PDB file of C-alpha atoms and ligand atoms in Angstrom:
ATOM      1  CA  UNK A   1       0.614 -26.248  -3.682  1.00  0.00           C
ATOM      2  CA  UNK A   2      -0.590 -24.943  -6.923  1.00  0.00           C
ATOM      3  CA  UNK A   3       2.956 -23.290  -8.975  1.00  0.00           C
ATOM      4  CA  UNK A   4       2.874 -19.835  -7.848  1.00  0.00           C
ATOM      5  CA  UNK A   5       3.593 -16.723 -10.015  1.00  0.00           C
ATOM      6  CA  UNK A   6       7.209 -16.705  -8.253  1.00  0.00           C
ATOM      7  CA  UNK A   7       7.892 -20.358  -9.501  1.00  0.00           C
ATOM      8  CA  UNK A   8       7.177 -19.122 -13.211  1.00  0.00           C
ATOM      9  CA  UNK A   9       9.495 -16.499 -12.883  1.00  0.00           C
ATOM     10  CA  UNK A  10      12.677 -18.610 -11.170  1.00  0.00           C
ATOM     11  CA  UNK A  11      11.731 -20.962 -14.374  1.00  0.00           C
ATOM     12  CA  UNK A  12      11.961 -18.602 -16.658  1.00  0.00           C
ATOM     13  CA  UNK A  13       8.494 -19.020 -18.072  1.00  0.00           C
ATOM     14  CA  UNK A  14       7.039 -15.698 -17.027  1.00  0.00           C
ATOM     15  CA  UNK A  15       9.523 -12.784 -17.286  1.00  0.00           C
ATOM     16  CA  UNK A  16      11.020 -10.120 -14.616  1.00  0.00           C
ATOM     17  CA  UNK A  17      13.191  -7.275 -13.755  1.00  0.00           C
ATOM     18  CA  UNK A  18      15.918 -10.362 -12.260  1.00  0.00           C
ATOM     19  CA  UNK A  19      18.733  -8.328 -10.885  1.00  0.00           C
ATOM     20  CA  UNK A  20      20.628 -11.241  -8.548  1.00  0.00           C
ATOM     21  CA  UNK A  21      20.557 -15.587  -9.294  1.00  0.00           C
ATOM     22  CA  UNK A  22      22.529 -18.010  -7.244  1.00  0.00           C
ATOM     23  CA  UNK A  23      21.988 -21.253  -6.953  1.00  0.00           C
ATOM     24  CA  UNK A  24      19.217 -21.316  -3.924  1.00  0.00           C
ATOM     25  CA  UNK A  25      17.562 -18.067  -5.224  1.00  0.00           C
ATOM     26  CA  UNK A  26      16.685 -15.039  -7.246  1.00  0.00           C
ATOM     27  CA  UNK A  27      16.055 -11.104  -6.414  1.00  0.00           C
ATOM     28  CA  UNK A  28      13.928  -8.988  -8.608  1.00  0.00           C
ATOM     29  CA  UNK A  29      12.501  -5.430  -8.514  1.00  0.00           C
ATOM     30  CA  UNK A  30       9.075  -5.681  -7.488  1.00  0.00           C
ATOM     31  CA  UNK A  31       6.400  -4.916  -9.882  1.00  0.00           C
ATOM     32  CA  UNK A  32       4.546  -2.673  -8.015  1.00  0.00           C
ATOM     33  CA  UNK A  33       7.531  -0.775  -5.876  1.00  0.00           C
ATOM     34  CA  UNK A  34       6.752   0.798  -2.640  1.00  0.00           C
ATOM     35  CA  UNK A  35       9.749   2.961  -2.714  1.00  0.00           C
ATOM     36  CA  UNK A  36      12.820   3.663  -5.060  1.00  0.00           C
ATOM     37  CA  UNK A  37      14.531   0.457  -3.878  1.00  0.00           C
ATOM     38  CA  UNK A  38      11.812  -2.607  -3.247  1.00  0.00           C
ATOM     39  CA  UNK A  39      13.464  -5.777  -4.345  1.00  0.00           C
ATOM     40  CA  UNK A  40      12.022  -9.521  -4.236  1.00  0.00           C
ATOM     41  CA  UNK A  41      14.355 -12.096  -2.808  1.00  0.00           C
ATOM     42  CA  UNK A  42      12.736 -15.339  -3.655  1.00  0.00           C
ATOM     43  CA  UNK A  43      14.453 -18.775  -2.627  1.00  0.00           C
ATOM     44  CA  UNK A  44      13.798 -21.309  -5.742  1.00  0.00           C
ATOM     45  CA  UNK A  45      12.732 -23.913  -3.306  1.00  0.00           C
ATOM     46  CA  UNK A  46       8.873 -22.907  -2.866  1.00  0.00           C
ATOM     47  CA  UNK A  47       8.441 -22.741   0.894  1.00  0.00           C
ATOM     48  CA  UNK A  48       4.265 -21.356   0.811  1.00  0.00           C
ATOM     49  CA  UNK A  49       5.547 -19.113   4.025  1.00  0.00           C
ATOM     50  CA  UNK A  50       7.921 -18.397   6.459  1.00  0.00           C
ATOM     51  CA  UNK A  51       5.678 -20.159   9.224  1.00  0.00           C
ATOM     52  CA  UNK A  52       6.207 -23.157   6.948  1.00  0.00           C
ATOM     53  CA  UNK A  53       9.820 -23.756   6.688  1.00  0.00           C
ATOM     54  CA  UNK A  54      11.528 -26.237   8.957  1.00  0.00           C
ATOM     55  CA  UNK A  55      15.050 -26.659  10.813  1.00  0.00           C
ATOM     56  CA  UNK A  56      15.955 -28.258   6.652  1.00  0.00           C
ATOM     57  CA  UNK A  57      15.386 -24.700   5.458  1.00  0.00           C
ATOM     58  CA  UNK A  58      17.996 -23.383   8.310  1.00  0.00           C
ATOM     59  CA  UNK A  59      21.244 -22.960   5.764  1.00  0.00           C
ATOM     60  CA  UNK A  60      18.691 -21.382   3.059  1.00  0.00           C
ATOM     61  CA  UNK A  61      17.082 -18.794   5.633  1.00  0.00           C
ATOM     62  CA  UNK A  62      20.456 -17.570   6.683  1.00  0.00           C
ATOM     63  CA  UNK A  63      21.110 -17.265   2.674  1.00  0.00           C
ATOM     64  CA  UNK A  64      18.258 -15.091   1.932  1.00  0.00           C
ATOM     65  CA  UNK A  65      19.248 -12.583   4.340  1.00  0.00           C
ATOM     66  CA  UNK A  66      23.085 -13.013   3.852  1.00  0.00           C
ATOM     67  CA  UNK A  67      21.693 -12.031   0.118  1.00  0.00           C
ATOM     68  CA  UNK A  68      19.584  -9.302   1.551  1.00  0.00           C
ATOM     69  CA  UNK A  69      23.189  -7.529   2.978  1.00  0.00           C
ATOM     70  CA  UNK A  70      25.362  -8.274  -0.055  1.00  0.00           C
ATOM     71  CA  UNK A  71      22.426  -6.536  -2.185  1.00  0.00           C
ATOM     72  CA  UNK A  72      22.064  -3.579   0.399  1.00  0.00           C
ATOM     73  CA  UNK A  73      25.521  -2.847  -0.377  1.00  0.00           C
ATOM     74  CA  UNK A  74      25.447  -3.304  -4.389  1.00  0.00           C
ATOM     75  CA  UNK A  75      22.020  -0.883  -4.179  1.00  0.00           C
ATOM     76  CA  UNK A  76      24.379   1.436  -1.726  1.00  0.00           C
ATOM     77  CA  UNK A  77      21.189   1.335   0.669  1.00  0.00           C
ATOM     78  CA  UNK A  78      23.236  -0.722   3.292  1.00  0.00           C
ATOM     79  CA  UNK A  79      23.333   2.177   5.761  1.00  0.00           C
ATOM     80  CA  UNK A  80      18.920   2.240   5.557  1.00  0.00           C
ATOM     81  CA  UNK A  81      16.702  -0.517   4.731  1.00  0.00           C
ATOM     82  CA  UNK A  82      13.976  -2.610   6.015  1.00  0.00           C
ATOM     83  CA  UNK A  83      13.314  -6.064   5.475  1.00  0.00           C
ATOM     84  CA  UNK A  84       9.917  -7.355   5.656  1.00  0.00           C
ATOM     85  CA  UNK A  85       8.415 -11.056   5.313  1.00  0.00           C
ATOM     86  CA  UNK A  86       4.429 -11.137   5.558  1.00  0.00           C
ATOM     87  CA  UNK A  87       3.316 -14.435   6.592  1.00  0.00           C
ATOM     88  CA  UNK A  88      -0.440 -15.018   5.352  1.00  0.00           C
ATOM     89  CA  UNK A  89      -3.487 -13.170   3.808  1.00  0.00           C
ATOM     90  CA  UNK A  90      -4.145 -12.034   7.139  1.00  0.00           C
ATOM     91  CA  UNK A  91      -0.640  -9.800   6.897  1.00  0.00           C
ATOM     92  CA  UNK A  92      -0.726  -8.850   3.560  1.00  0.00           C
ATOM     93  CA  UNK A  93       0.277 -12.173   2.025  1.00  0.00           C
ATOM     94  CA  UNK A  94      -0.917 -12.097  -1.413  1.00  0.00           C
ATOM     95  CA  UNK A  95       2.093 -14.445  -3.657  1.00  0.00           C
ATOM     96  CA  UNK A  96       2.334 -17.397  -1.724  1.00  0.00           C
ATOM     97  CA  UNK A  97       5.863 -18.320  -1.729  1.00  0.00           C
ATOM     98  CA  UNK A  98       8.368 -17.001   0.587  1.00  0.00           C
ATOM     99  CA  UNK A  99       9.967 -13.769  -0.203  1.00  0.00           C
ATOM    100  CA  UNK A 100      11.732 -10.778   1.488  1.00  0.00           C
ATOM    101  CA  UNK A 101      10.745  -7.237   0.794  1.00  0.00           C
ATOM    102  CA  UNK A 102      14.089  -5.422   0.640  1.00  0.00           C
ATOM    103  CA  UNK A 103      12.697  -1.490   1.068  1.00  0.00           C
ATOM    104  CA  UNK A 104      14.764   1.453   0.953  1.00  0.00           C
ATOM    105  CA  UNK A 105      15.171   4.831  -0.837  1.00  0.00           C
ATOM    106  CA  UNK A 106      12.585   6.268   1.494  1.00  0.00           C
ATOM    107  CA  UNK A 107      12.285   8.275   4.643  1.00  0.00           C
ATOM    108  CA  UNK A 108      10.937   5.399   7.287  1.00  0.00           C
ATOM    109  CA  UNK A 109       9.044   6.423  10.267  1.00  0.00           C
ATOM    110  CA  UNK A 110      11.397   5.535  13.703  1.00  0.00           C
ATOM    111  CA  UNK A 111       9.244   3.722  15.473  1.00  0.00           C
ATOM    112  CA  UNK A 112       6.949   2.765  13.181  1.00  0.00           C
ATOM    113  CA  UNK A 113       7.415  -0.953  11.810  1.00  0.00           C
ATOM    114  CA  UNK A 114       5.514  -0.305   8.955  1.00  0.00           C
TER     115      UNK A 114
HETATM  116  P1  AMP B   1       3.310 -10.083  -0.649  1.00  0.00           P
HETATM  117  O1  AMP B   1       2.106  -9.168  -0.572  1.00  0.00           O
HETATM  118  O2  AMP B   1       4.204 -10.003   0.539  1.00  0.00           O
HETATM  119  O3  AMP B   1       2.908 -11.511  -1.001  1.00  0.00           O
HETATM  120  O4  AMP B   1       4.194  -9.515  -1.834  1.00  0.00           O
HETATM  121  C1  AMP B   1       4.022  -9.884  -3.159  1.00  0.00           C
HETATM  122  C2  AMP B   1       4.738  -8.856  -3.976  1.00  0.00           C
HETATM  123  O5  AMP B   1       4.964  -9.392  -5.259  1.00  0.00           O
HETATM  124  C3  AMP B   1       3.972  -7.537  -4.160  1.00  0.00           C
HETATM  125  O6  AMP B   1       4.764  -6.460  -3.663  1.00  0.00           O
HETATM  126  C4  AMP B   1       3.762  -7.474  -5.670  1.00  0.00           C
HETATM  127  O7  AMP B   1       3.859  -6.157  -6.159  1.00  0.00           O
HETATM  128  C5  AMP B   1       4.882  -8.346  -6.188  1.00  0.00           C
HETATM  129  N1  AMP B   1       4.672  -8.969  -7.473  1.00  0.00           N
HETATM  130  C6  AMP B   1       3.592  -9.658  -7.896  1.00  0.00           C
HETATM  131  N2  AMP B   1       3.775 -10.112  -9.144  1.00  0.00           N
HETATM  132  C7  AMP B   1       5.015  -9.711  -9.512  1.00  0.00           C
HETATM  133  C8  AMP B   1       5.798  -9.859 -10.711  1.00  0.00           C
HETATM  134  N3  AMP B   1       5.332 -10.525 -11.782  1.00  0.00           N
HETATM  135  N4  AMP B   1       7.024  -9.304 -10.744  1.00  0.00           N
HETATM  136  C9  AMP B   1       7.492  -8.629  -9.676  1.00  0.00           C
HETATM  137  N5  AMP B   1       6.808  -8.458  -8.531  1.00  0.00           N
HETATM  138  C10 AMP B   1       5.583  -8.980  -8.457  1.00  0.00           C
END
């Protein structure tokens, strides 16, 4: 796998709006927000996908979204958010290494899931 944009950025060799860094990941605001809140949670170990990881990547998949709540609450969006993963070019895919979109700040449609 060829060092993704994402990569650069948890090495510090390409900068971003970092707003959260522990030891298995970062957050960021996305360049390119969708709504007022749209944050990046990026784990530094460079998993392509989330149809890639494996039953090894169990502890850092519960992480990301344990991160996902604790910055919900910091962002004081914890009572309205959406999390969303897409998983290929065919969904959207276009940095390829797993992250979570963390939206919120906007009205979201019921039953629409996107
Ligand atoms: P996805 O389409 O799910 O792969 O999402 C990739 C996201 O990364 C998009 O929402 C982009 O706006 C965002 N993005 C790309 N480059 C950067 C960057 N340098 N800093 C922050 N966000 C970025």
């Amino acid at each position: 796998m060829s060092e993704s944009i994402f990569s650069k950025i948890i090495a510090g060799t390409i900068p971003a709006d970092k707003i959260y860094e522990d030891e298995f990941c970062i957050a960021i605001n996305d360049i390119a927000p969708q709504a007022p809140v749209h944050v990046l949670i990026i784990p530094k170990k460079p998993i392509e996908k989330l149809a890639d990881a494996q039953k090894d990547d169990q502890a850092l998949m519960g992480h990301l979204m344990l991160v996902a709540g604790q910055l919900s609450r910091e962002l004081g969006v914890e009572e309205a958010f959406r999390l969303i993963v897409n998983n290929g070019a065919g969904a959207g895919q276009t940095v390829f290494h797993l992250h979570l979109h963390l939206v919120a700040g906007k009205r979201f449609e019921e039953q629409a899931m996107v």
